[in-house]
CSV table of N, CA, C and O in Angstrom, one decimal:
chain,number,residue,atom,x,y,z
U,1,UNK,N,164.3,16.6,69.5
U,1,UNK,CA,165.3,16.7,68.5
U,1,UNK,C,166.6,16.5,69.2
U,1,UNK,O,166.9,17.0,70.3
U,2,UNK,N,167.2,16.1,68.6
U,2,UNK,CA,169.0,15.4,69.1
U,2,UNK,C,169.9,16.3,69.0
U,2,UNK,O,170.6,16.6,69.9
U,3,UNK,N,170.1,16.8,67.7
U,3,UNK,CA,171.2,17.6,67.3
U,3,UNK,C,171.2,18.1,65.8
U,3,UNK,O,170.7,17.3,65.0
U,4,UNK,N,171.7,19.5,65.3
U,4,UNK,CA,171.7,19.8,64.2
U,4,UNK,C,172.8,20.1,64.0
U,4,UNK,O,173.7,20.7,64.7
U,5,UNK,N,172.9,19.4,62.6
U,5,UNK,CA,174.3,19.7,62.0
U,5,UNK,C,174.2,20.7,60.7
U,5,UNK,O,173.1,20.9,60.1
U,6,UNK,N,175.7,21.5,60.3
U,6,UNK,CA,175.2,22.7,59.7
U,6,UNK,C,176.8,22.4,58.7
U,6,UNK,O,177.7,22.0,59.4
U,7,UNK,N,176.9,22.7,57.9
U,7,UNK,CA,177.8,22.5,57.0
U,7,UNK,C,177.8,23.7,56.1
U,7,UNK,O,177.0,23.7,55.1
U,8,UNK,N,178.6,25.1,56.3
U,8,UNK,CA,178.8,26.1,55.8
U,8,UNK,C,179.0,26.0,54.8
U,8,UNK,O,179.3,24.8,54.8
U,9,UNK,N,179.2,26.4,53.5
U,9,UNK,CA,179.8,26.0,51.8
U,9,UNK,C,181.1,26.3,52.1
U,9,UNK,O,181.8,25.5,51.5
U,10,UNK,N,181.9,27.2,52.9
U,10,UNK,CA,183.4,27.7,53.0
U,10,UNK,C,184.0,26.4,53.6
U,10,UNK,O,185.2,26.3,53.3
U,11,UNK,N,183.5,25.2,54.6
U,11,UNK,CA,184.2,24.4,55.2
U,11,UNK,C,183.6,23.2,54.1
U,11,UNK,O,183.4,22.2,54.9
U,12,UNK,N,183.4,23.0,53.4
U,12,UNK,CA,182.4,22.2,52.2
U,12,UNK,C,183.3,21.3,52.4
U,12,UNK,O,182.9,20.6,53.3
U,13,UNK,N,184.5,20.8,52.0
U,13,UNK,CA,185.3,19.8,51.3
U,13,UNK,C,185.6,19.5,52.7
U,13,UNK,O,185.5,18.3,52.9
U,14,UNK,N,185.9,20.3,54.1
U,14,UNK,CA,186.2,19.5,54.9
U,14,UNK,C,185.6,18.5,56.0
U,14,UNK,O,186.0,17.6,56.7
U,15,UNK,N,184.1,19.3,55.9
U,15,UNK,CA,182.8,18.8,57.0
U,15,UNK,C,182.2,18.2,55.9
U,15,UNK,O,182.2,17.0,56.0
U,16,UNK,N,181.6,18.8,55.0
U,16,UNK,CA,180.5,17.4,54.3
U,16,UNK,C,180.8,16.4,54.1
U,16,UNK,O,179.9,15.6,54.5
U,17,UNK,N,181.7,15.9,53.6
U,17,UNK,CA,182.1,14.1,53.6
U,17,UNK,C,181.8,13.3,54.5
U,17,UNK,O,181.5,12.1,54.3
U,18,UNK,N,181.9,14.0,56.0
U,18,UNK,CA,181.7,13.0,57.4
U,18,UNK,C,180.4,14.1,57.8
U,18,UNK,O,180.4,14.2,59.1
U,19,UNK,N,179.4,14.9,57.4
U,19,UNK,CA,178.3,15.5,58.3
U,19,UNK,C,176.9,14.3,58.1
U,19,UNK,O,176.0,14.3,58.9
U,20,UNK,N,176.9,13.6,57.0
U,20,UNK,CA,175.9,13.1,56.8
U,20,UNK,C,176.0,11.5,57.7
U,20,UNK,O,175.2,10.8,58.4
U,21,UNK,N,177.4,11.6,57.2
U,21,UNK,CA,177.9,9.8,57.9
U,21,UNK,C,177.2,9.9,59.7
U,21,UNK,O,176.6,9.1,60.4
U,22,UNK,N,177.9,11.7,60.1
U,22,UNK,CA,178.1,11.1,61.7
U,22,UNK,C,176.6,11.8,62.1
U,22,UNK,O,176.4,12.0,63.3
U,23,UNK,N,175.7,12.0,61.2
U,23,UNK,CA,174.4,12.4,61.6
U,23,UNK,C,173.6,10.8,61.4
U,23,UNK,O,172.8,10.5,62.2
U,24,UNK,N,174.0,10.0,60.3
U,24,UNK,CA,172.9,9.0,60.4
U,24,UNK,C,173.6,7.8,61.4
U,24,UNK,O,173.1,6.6,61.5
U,25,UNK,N,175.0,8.5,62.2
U,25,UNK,CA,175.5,7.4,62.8
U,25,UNK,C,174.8,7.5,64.5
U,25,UNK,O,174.6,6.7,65.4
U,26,UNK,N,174.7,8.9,64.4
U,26,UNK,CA,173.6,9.6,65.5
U,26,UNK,C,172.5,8.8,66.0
U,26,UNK,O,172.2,8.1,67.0
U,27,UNK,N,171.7,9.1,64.5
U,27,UNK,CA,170.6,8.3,64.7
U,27,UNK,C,170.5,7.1,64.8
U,27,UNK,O,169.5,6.8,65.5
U,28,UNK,N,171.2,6.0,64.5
U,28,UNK,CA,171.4,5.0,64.7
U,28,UNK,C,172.0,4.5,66.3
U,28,UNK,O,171.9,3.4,66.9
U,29,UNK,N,172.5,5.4,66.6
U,29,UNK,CA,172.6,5.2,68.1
U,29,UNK,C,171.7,5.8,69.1
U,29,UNK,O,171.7,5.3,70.3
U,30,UNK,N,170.9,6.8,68.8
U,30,UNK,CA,169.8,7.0,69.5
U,30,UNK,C,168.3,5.8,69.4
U,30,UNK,O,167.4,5.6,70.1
U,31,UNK,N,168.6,5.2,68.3
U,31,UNK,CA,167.6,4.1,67.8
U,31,UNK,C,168.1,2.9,68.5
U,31,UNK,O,167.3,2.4,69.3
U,32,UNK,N,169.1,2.4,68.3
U,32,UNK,CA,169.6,1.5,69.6
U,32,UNK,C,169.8,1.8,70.9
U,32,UNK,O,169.8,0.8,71.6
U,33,UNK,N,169.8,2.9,71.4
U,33,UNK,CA,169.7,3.3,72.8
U,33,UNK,C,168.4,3.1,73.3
U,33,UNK,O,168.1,2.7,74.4
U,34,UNK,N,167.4,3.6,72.3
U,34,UNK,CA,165.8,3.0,72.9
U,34,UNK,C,165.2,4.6,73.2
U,34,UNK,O,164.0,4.8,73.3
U,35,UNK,N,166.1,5.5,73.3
U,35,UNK,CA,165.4,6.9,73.3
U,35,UNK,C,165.0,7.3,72.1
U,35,UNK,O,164.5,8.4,72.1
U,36,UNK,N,165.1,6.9,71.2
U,36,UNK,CA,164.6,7.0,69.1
U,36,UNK,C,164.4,8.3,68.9
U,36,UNK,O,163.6,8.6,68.0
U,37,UNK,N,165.3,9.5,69.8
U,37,UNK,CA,165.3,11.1,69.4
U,37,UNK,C,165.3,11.3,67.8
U,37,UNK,O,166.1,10.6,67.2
U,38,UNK,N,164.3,12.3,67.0
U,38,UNK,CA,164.5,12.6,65.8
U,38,UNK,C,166.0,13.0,65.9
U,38,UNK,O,166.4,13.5,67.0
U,39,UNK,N,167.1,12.8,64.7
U,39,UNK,CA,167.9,13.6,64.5
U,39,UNK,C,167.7,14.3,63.0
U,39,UNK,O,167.1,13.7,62.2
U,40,UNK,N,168.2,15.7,62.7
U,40,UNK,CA,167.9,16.3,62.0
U,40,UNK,C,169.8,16.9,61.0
U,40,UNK,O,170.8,17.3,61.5
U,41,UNK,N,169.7,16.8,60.0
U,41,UNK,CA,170.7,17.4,59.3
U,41,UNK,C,170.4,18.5,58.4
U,41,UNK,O,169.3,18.6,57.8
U,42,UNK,N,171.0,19.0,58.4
U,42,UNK,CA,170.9,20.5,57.7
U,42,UNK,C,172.3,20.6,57.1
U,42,UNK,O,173.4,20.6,57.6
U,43,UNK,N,171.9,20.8,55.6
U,43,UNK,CA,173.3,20.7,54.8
U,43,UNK,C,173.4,21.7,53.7
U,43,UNK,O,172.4,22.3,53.8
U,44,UNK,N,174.0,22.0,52.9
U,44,UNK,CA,173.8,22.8,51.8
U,44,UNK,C,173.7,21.8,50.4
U,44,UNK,O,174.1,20.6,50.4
U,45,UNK,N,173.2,22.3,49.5
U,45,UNK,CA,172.4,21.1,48.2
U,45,UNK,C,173.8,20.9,47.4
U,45,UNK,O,173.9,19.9,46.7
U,46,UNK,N,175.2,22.0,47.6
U,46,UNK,CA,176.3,21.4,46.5
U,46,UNK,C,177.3,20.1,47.8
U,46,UNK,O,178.3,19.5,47.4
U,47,UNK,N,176.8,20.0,48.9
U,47,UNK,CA,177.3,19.2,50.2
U,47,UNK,C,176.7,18.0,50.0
U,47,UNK,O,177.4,17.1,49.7
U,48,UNK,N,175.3,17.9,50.2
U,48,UNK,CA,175.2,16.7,50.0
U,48,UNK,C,175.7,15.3,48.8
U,48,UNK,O,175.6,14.0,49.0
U,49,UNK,N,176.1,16.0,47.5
U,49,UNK,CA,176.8,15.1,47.1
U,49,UNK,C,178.1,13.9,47.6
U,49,UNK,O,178.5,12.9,47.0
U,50,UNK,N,178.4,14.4,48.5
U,50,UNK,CA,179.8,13.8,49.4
U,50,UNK,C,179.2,12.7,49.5
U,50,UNK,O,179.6,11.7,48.9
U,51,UNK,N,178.0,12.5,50.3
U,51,UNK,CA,177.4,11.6,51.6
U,51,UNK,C,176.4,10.5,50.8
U,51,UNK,O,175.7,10.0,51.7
U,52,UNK,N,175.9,9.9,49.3
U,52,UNK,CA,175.3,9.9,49.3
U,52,UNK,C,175.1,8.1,49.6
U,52,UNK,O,174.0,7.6,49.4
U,53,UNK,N,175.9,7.5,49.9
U,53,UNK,CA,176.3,6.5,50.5
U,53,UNK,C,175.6,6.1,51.8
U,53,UNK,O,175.0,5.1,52.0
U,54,UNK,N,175.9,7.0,52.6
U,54,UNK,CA,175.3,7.3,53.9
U,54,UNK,C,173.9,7.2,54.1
U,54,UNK,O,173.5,6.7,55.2
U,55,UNK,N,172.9,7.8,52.7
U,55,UNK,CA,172.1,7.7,53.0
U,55,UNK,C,171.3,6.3,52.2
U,55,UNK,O,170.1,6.1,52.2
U,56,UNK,N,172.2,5.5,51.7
U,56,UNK,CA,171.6,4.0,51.9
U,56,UNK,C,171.9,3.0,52.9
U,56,UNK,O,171.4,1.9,52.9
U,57,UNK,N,172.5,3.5,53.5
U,57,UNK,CA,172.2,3.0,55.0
U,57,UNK,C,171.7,3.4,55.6
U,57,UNK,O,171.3,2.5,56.3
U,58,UNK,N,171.3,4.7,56.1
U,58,UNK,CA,170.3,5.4,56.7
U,58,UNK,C,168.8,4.5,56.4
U,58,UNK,O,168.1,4.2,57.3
U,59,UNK,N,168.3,4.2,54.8
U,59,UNK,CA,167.2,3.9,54.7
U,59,UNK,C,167.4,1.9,54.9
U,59,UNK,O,166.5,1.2,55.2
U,60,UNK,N,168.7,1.4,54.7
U,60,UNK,CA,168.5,0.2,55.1
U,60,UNK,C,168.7,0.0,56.7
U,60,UNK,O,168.6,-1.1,57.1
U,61,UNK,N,169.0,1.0,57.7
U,61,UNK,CA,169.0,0.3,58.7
U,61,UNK,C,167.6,0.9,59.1
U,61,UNK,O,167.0,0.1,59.9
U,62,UNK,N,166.9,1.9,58.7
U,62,UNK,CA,165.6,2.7,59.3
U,62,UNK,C,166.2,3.6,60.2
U,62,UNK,O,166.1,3.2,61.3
U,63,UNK,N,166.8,4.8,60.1
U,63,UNK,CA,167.1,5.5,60.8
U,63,UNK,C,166.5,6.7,61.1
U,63,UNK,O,167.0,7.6,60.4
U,64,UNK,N,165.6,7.1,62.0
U,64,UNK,CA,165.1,8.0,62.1
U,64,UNK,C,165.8,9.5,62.3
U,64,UNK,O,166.1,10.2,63.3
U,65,UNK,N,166.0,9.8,60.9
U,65,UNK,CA,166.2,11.1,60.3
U,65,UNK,C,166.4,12.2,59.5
U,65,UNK,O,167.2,12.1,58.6
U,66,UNK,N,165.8,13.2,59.6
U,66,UNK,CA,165.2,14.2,58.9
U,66,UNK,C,166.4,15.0,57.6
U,66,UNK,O,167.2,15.8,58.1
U,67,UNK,N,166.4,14.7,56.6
U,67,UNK,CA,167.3,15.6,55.8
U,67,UNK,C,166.7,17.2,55.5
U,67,UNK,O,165.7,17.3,54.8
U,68,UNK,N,167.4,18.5,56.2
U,68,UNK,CA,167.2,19.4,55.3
U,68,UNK,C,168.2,19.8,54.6
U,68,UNK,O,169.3,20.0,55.1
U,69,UNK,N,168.0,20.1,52.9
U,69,UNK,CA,169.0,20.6,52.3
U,69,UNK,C,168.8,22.0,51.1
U,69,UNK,O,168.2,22.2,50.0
U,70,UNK,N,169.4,22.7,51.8
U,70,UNK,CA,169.3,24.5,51.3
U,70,UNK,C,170.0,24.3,50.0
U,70,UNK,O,170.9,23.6,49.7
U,71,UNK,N,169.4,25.1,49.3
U,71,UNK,CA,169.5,25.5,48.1
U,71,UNK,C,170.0,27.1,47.9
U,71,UNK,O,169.2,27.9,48.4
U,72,UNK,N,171.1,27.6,47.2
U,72,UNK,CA,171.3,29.0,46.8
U,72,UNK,C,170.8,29.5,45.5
U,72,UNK,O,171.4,29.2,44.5
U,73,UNK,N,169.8,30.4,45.6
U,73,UNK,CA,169.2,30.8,44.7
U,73,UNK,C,169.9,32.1,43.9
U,73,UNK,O,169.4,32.6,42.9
């Protein structure tokens, strides 16, 4: 595993917009480096709305990585 990213709801507006971007930009450089480490994101479920851009490029370049996204019950 590469690195986890964690996006509190209190820093919401300032970290989610770039946590998904620089997680699948991660992966994408661990996949061209040739070491193809999982990277993993960890986000909260009203966060991932910012990023969802990010993750059509994540599935058009093949980027190997894991979304988790928490939910507040």
């Amino acid at each position: 595993l590469t690195v986890i990213f964690f996006a509190h709801s209190r820093y919401r507006a300032e970290i989610a917009s770039s946590l998904v971007p620089a997680s699948v930009e991660l992966a994408l450089a661990e996949q061209e480096s040739g070491r193809n480490r999982p990277v993993l994101c960890v986000i909260g479920g009203s966060s991932c709305q910012y990023s969802l851009q990010s993750v059509y490029t994540e599935v058009q370049r093949e980027a190997h990585l894991t979304h988790v996204v928490l939910q507040k019950e």
